[in-house]
Amino acid sequence: MKATFTKGKGKFDKLTVERSDGSIDSLDCPKQRIIPHDMVHLAVEGTLRKRGFMARVKAGEPANFTMQGDHESDGVERLVEVFQGDAWSSGATPIPEMLELYRVTCQERACPPLDLSIEDMQAIRARIEDLDRQWSLVPVGGFLDLVL
């Protein structure tokens, strides 16, 4: 699936996905000072090969906010939230602290956590840093094509 992120002028960027069957879907992405939320999903899901929001969209589910939860995609969503929080606070949170925050977040939401290693977390962080570098070079109205 091709995921095209277009940098918007106002409060939103845009995600357009083109599935292998040729179907297209799009979603507004609220700006958040860091890379778009769904780009964080691509980093997490692509690195771990786990089924989250983007993998479900790739499989044909609509790109919207009304998906029914399931254990794996819920675990991915909690991890995306942890990495967003890390990015908002400089991207330098120690990995053991991030893993503990992830564990607590999953526990509070009755969500089974994914089995993660420090190496997994480092690889995700490196991918997010790379995407952030690429995204920062995209001008308003420009786009970044990614593949899942």
JSON list of C-alpha atoms in Angstrom, two decimals:
[
{"chain": "A", "resi": 1, "resn": "MET", "atom": "CA", "xyz": [0.00, 0.00, 0.00]},
{"chain": "A", "resi": 2, "resn": "LYS", "atom": "CA", "xyz": [1.25, 3.45, -0.87]},
{"chain": "A", "resi": 3, "resn": "ALA", "atom": "CA", "xyz": [0.67, 6.11, 1.79]},
{"chain": "A", "resi": 4, "resn": "THR", "atom": "CA", "xyz": [0.99, 9.71, 0.64]},
{"chain": "A", "resi": 5, "resn": "PHE", "atom": "CA", "xyz": [1.24, 12.37, 3.33]},
{"chain": "A", "resi": 6, "resn": "THR", "atom": "CA", "xyz": [0.57, 15.88, 2.03]},
{"chain": "A", "resi": 7, "resn": "LYS", "atom": "CA", "xyz": [1.67, 18.82, 4.18]},
{"chain": "A", "resi": 8, "resn": "GLY", "atom": "CA", "xyz": [-1.26, 21.18, 4.64]},
{"chain": "A", "resi": 9, "resn": "LYS", "atom": "CA", "xyz": [-1.28, 24.93, 5.10]},
{"chain": "A", "resi": 10, "resn": "GLY", "atom": "CA", "xyz": [-3.83, 25.08, 7.91]},
{"chain": "A", "resi": 11, "resn": "LYS", "atom": "CA", "xyz": [-4.52, 22.83, 10.87]},
{"chain": "A", "resi": 12, "resn": "PHE", "atom": "CA", "xyz": [-4.42, 19.56, 8.93]},
{"chain": "A", "resi": 13, "resn": "ASP", "atom": "CA", "xyz": [-2.12, 17.48, 6.81]},
{"chain": "A", "resi": 14, "resn": "LYS", "atom": "CA", "xyz": [-3.66, 14.77, 4.63]},
{"chain": "A", "resi": 15, "resn": "LEU", "atom": "CA", "xyz": [-3.06, 11.06, 4.27]},
{"chain": "A", "resi": 16, "resn": "THR", "atom": "CA", "xyz": [-4.09, 9.37, 1.02]},
{"chain": "A", "resi": 17, "resn": "VAL", "atom": "CA", "xyz": [-3.69, 5.60, 0.74]},
{"chain": "A", "resi": 18, "resn": "GLU", "atom": "CA", "xyz": [-3.70, 3.58, -2.44]},
{"chain": "A", "resi": 19, "resn": "ARG", "atom": "CA", "xyz": [-4.20, -0.12, -1.86]},
{"chain": "A", "resi": 20, "resn": "SER", "atom": "CA", "xyz": [-2.86, -2.84, -4.16]},
{"chain": "A", "resi": 21, "resn": "ASP", "atom": "CA", "xyz": [-6.37, -3.32, -5.58]},
{"chain": "A", "resi": 22, "resn": "GLY", "atom": "CA", "xyz": [-6.35, 0.32, -6.72]},
{"chain": "A", "resi": 23, "resn": "SER", "atom": "CA", "xyz": [-8.85, 1.55, -4.13]},
{"chain": "A", "resi": 24, "resn": "ILE", "atom": "CA", "xyz": [-8.08, 4.94, -2.60]},
{"chain": "A", "resi": 25, "resn": "ASP", "atom": "CA", "xyz": [-9.00, 6.37, 0.78]},
{"chain": "A", "resi": 26, "resn": "SER", "atom": "CA", "xyz": [-8.00, 9.57, 2.54]},
{"chain": "A", "resi": 27, "resn": "LEU", "atom": "CA", "xyz": [-7.99, 11.04, 6.01]},
{"chain": "A", "resi": 28, "resn": "ASP", "atom": "CA", "xyz": [-7.24, 14.46, 7.48]},
{"chain": "A", "resi": 29, "resn": "CYS", "atom": "CA", "xyz": [-4.36, 14.37, 9.97]},
{"chain": "A", "resi": 30, "resn": "PRO", "atom": "CA", "xyz": [-4.43, 17.10, 12.63]},
{"chain": "A", "resi": 31, "resn": "LYS", "atom": "CA", "xyz": [-1.08, 18.87, 12.81]},
{"chain": "A", "resi": 32, "resn": "GLN", "atom": "CA", "xyz": [0.75, 18.09, 16.04]},
{"chain": "A", "resi": 33, "resn": "ARG", "atom": "CA", "xyz": [4.22, 19.69, 15.69]},
{"chain": "A", "resi": 34, "resn": "ILE", "atom": "CA", "xyz": [5.77, 16.28, 15.07]},
{"chain": "A", "resi": 35, "resn": "ILE", "atom": "CA", "xyz": [5.22, 13.87, 12.19]},
{"chain": "A", "resi": 36, "resn": "PRO", "atom": "CA", "xyz": [1.55, 12.96, 11.62]},
{"chain": "A", "resi": 37, "resn": "HIS", "atom": "CA", "xyz": [0.06, 10.36, 13.95]},
{"chain": "A", "resi": 38, "resn": "ASP", "atom": "CA", "xyz": [-0.48, 7.90, 11.10]},
{"chain": "A", "resi": 39, "resn": "MET", "atom": "CA", "xyz": [3.15, 8.29, 10.03]},
{"chain": "A", "resi": 40, "resn": "VAL", "atom": "CA", "xyz": [4.10, 7.16, 13.55]},
{"chain": "A", "resi": 41, "resn": "HIS", "atom": "CA", "xyz": [1.85, 4.15, 12.88]},
{"chain": "A", "resi": 42, "resn": "LEU", "atom": "CA", "xyz": [3.85, 3.38, 9.73]},
{"chain": "A", "resi": 43, "resn": "ALA", "atom": "CA", "xyz": [7.08, 3.51, 11.73]},
{"chain": "A", "resi": 44, "resn": "VAL", "atom": "CA", "xyz": [5.77, 1.22, 14.47]},
{"chain": "A", "resi": 45, "resn": "GLU", "atom": "CA", "xyz": [3.90, -1.23, 12.25]},
{"chain": "A", "resi": 46, "resn": "GLY", "atom": "CA", "xyz": [6.58, -1.38, 9.58]},
{"chain": "A", "resi": 47, "resn": "THR", "atom": "CA", "xyz": [9.37, -1.95, 12.09]},
{"chain": "A", "resi": 48, "resn": "LEU", "atom": "CA", "xyz": [7.56, -4.55, 14.19]},
{"chain": "A", "resi": 49, "resn": "ARG", "atom": "CA", "xyz": [5.49, -6.12, 11.38]},
{"chain": "A", "resi": 50, "resn": "LYS", "atom": "CA", "xyz": [2.40, -5.80, 13.57]},
{"chain": "A", "resi": 51, "resn": "ARG", "atom": "CA", "xyz": [-1.21, -5.21, 12.58]},
{"chain": "A", "resi": 52, "resn": "GLY", "atom": "CA", "xyz": [-2.34, -1.74, 13.58]},
{"chain": "A", "resi": 53, "resn": "PHE", "atom": "CA", "xyz": [-4.37, 1.02, 11.95]},
{"chain": "A", "resi": 54, "resn": "MET", "atom": "CA", "xyz": [-2.30, 1.22, 8.75]},
{"chain": "A", "resi": 55, "resn": "ALA", "atom": "CA", "xyz": [-2.18, -2.56, 8.23]},
{"chain": "A", "resi": 56, "resn": "ARG", "atom": "CA", "xyz": [-5.94, -2.69, 8.70]},
{"chain": "A", "resi": 57, "resn": "VAL", "atom": "CA", "xyz": [-6.42, 0.08, 6.14]},
{"chain": "A", "resi": 58, "resn": "LYS", "atom": "CA", "xyz": [-4.10, -1.83, 3.80]},
{"chain": "A", "resi": 59, "resn": "ALA", "atom": "CA", "xyz": [-6.35, -4.88, 4.25]},
{"chain": "A", "resi": 60, "resn": "GLY", "atom": "CA", "xyz": [-9.38, -2.85, 3.14]},
{"chain": "A", "resi": 61, "resn": "GLU", "atom": "CA", "xyz": [-10.85, -1.28, 6.26]},
{"chain": "A", "resi": 62, "resn": "PRO", "atom": "CA", "xyz": [-11.83, 2.38, 5.81]},
{"chain": "A", "resi": 63, "resn": "ALA", "atom": "CA", "xyz": [-9.29, 4.99, 6.91]},
{"chain": "A", "resi": 64, "resn": "ASN", "atom": "CA", "xyz": [-11.36, 6.52, 9.70]},
{"chain": "A", "resi": 65, "resn": "PHE", "atom": "CA", "xyz": [-11.60, 6.69, 13.45]},
{"chain": "A", "resi": 66, "resn": "THR", "atom": "CA", "xyz": [-14.34, 4.08, 13.92]},
{"chain": "A", "resi": 67, "resn": "MET", "atom": "CA", "xyz": [-12.42, 0.80, 13.73]},
{"chain": "A", "resi": 68, "resn": "GLN", "atom": "CA", "xyz": [-13.32, -1.86, 16.25]},
{"chain": "A", "resi": 69, "resn": "GLY", "atom": "CA", "xyz": [-10.43, -2.62, 18.55]},
{"chain": "A", "resi": 70, "resn": "ASP", "atom": "CA", "xyz": [-8.56, -5.89, 18.67]},
{"chain": "A", "resi": 71, "resn": "HIS", "atom": "CA", "xyz": [-5.69, -6.97, 20.88]},
{"chain": "A", "resi": 72, "resn": "GLU", "atom": "CA", "xyz": [-2.81, -6.46, 18.46]},
{"chain": "A", "resi": 73, "resn": "SER", "atom": "CA", "xyz": [-4.01, -3.19, 16.94]},
{"chain": "A", "resi": 74, "resn": "ASP", "atom": "CA", "xyz": [-4.85, -1.85, 20.42]},
{"chain": "A", "resi": 75, "resn": "GLY", "atom": "CA", "xyz": [-1.31, -2.70, 21.55]},
{"chain": "A", "resi": 76, "resn": "VAL", "atom": "CA", "xyz": [0.07, -0.91, 18.50]},
{"chain": "A", "resi": 77, "resn": "GLU", "atom": "CA", "xyz": [-2.07, 2.16, 19.22]},
{"chain": "A", "resi": 78, "resn": "ARG", "atom": "CA", "xyz": [-0.79, 2.39, 22.81]},
{"chain": "A", "resi": 79, "resn": "LEU", "atom": "CA", "xyz": [2.79, 2.14, 21.53]},
{"chain": "A", "resi": 80, "resn": "VAL", "atom": "CA", "xyz": [2.16, 4.88, 18.95]},
{"chain": "A", "resi": 81, "resn": "GLU", "atom": "CA", "xyz": [0.91, 7.09, 21.80]},
{"chain": "A", "resi": 82, "resn": "VAL", "atom": "CA", "xyz": [4.08, 6.43, 23.81]},
{"chain": "A", "resi": 83, "resn": "PHE", "atom": "CA", "xyz": [6.28, 7.36, 20.84]},
{"chain": "A", "resi": 84, "resn": "GLN", "atom": "CA", "xyz": [4.24, 10.51, 20.19]},
{"chain": "A", "resi": 85, "resn": "GLY", "atom": "CA", "xyz": [4.72, 11.56, 23.81]},
{"chain": "A", "resi": 86, "resn": "ASP", "atom": "CA", "xyz": [8.44, 10.90, 23.47]},
{"chain": "A", "resi": 87, "resn": "ALA", "atom": "CA", "xyz": [8.62, 13.01, 20.29]},
{"chain": "A", "resi": 88, "resn": "TRP", "atom": "CA", "xyz": [6.71, 15.88, 21.92]},
{"chain": "A", "resi": 89, "resn": "SER", "atom": "CA", "xyz": [9.23, 15.92, 24.77]},
{"chain": "A", "resi": 90, "resn": "SER", "atom": "CA", "xyz": [12.43, 15.96, 22.64]},
{"chain": "A", "resi": 91, "resn": "GLY", "atom": "CA", "xyz": [12.65, 12.30, 21.59]},
{"chain": "A", "resi": 92, "resn": "ALA", "atom": "CA", "xyz": [15.19, 11.42, 24.26]},
{"chain": "A", "resi": 93, "resn": "THR", "atom": "CA", "xyz": [13.16, 9.55, 26.89]},
{"chain": "A", "resi": 94, "resn": "PRO", "atom": "CA", "xyz": [15.20, 6.57, 28.12]},
{"chain": "A", "resi": 95, "resn": "ILE", "atom": "CA", "xyz": [13.91, 3.38, 26.47]},
{"chain": "A", "resi": 96, "resn": "PRO", "atom": "CA", "xyz": [13.31, 1.55, 29.81]},
{"chain": "A", "resi": 97, "resn": "GLU", "atom": "CA", "xyz": [11.05, 4.46, 30.88]},
{"chain": "A", "resi": 98, "resn": "MET", "atom": "CA", "xyz": [9.16, 4.25, 27.59]},
{"chain": "A", "resi": 99, "resn": "LEU", "atom": "CA", "xyz": [8.67, 0.50, 28.04]},
{"chain": "A", "resi": 100, "resn": "GLU", "atom": "CA", "xyz": [7.35, 1.08, 31.57]},
{"chain": "A", "resi": 101, "resn": "LEU", "atom": "CA", "xyz": [4.98, 3.81, 30.36]},
{"chain": "A", "resi": 102, "resn": "TYR", "atom": "CA", "xyz": [3.78, 1.44, 27.63]},
{"chain": "A", "resi": 103, "resn": "ARG", "atom": "CA", "xyz": [3.18, -1.33, 30.19]},
{"chain": "A", "resi": 104, "resn": "VAL", "atom": "CA", "xyz": [1.22, 1.00, 32.49]},
{"chain": "A", "resi": 105, "resn": "THR", "atom": "CA", "xyz": [-0.79, 2.47, 29.60]},
{"chain": "A", "resi": 106, "resn": "CYS", "atom": "CA", "xyz": [-1.76, -1.00, 28.40]},
{"chain": "A", "resi": 107, "resn": "GLN", "atom": "CA", "xyz": [-2.64, -2.09, 31.93]},
{"chain": "A", "resi": 108, "resn": "GLU", "atom": "CA", "xyz": [-4.87, 0.96, 32.48]},
{"chain": "A", "resi": 109, "resn": "ARG", "atom": "CA", "xyz": [-6.68, 0.35, 29.18]},
{"chain": "A", "resi": 110, "resn": "ALA", "atom": "CA", "xyz": [-6.98, -3.42, 29.70]},
{"chain": "A", "resi": 111, "resn": "CYS", "atom": "CA", "xyz": [-4.93, -3.94, 26.56]},
{"chain": "A", "resi": 112, "resn": "PRO", "atom": "CA", "xyz": [-2.46, -6.81, 26.24]},
{"chain": "A", "resi": 113, "resn": "PRO", "atom": "CA", "xyz": [0.96, -5.25, 25.53]},
{"chain": "A", "resi": 114, "resn": "LEU", "atom": "CA", "xyz": [3.08, -6.29, 22.60]},
{"chain": "A", "resi": 115, "resn": "ASP", "atom": "CA", "xyz": [6.23, -8.25, 23.43]},
{"chain": "A", "resi": 116, "resn": "LEU", "atom": "CA", "xyz": [8.93, -5.60, 22.93]},
{"chain": "A", "resi": 117, "resn": "SER", "atom": "CA", "xyz": [12.69, -5.46, 23.36]},
{"chain": "A", "resi": 118, "resn": "ILE", "atom": "CA", "xyz": [14.98, -2.50, 23.83]},
{"chain": "A", "resi": 119, "resn": "GLU", "atom": "CA", "xyz": [16.24, -3.18, 20.29]},
{"chain": "A", "resi": 120, "resn": "ASP", "atom": "CA", "xyz": [12.66, -2.97, 18.93]},
{"chain": "A", "resi": 121, "resn": "MET", "atom": "CA", "xyz": [12.19, 0.39, 20.63]},
{"chain": "A", "resi": 122, "resn": "GLN", "atom": "CA", "xyz": [15.53, 1.69, 19.33]},
{"chain": "A", "resi": 123, "resn": "ALA", "atom": "CA", "xyz": [14.65, 0.62, 15.78]},
{"chain": "A", "resi": 124, "resn": "ILE", "atom": "CA", "xyz": [11.25, 2.35, 15.97]},
{"chain": "A", "resi": 125, "resn": "ARG", "atom": "CA", "xyz": [12.83, 5.51, 17.34]},
{"chain": "A", "resi": 126, "resn": "ALA", "atom": "CA", "xyz": [15.42, 5.51, 14.53]},
{"chain": "A", "resi": 127, "resn": "ARG", "atom": "CA", "xyz": [12.66, 5.10, 11.93]},
{"chain": "A", "resi": 128, "resn": "ILE", "atom": "CA", "xyz": [10.66, 7.97, 13.46]},
{"chain": "A", "resi": 129, "resn": "GLU", "atom": "CA", "xyz": [13.77, 10.18, 13.47]},
{"chain": "A", "resi": 130, "resn": "ASP", "atom": "CA", "xyz": [14.33, 9.36, 9.79]},
{"chain": "A", "resi": 131, "resn": "LEU", "atom": "CA", "xyz": [10.70, 10.12, 8.91]},
{"chain": "A", "resi": 132, "resn": "ASP", "atom": "CA", "xyz": [10.91, 13.37, 10.88]},
{"chain": "A", "resi": 133, "resn": "ARG", "atom": "CA", "xyz": [13.97, 14.43, 8.86]},
{"chain": "A", "resi": 134, "resn": "GLN", "atom": "CA", "xyz": [12.20, 13.62, 5.60]},
{"chain": "A", "resi": 135, "resn": "TRP", "atom": "CA", "xyz": [8.95, 15.33, 6.66]},
{"chain": "A", "resi": 136, "resn": "SER", "atom": "CA", "xyz": [10.75, 18.49, 7.77]},
{"chain": "A", "resi": 137, "resn": "LEU", "atom": "CA", "xyz": [12.04, 18.93, 4.19]},
{"chain": "A", "resi": 138, "resn": "VAL", "atom": "CA", "xyz": [8.54, 18.75, 2.67]},
{"chain": "A", "resi": 139, "resn": "PRO", "atom": "CA", "xyz": [7.16, 22.22, 1.87]},
{"chain": "A", "resi": 140, "resn": "VAL", "atom": "CA", "xyz": [3.52, 23.16, 2.48]},
{"chain": "A", "resi": 141, "resn": "GLY", "atom": "CA", "xyz": [1.58, 21.61, -0.39]},
{"chain": "A", "resi": 142, "resn": "GLY", "atom": "CA", "xyz": [4.31, 19.01, -0.92]},
{"chain": "A", "resi": 143, "resn": "PHE", "atom": "CA", "xyz": [4.06, 15.33, -0.14]},
{"chain": "A", "resi": 144, "resn": "LEU", "atom": "CA", "xyz": [5.98, 12.32, 1.11]},
{"chain": "A", "resi": 145, "resn": "ASP", "atom": "CA", "xyz": [5.23, 8.87, -0.36]},
{"chain": "A", "resi": 146, "resn": "LEU", "atom": "CA", "xyz": [5.76, 5.87, 1.91]},
{"chain": "A", "resi": 147, "resn": "VAL", "atom": "CA", "xyz": [5.01, 2.18, 1.51]},
{"chain": "A", "resi": 148, "resn": "LEU", "atom": "CA", "xyz": [3.62, -0.36, 3.97]}
]
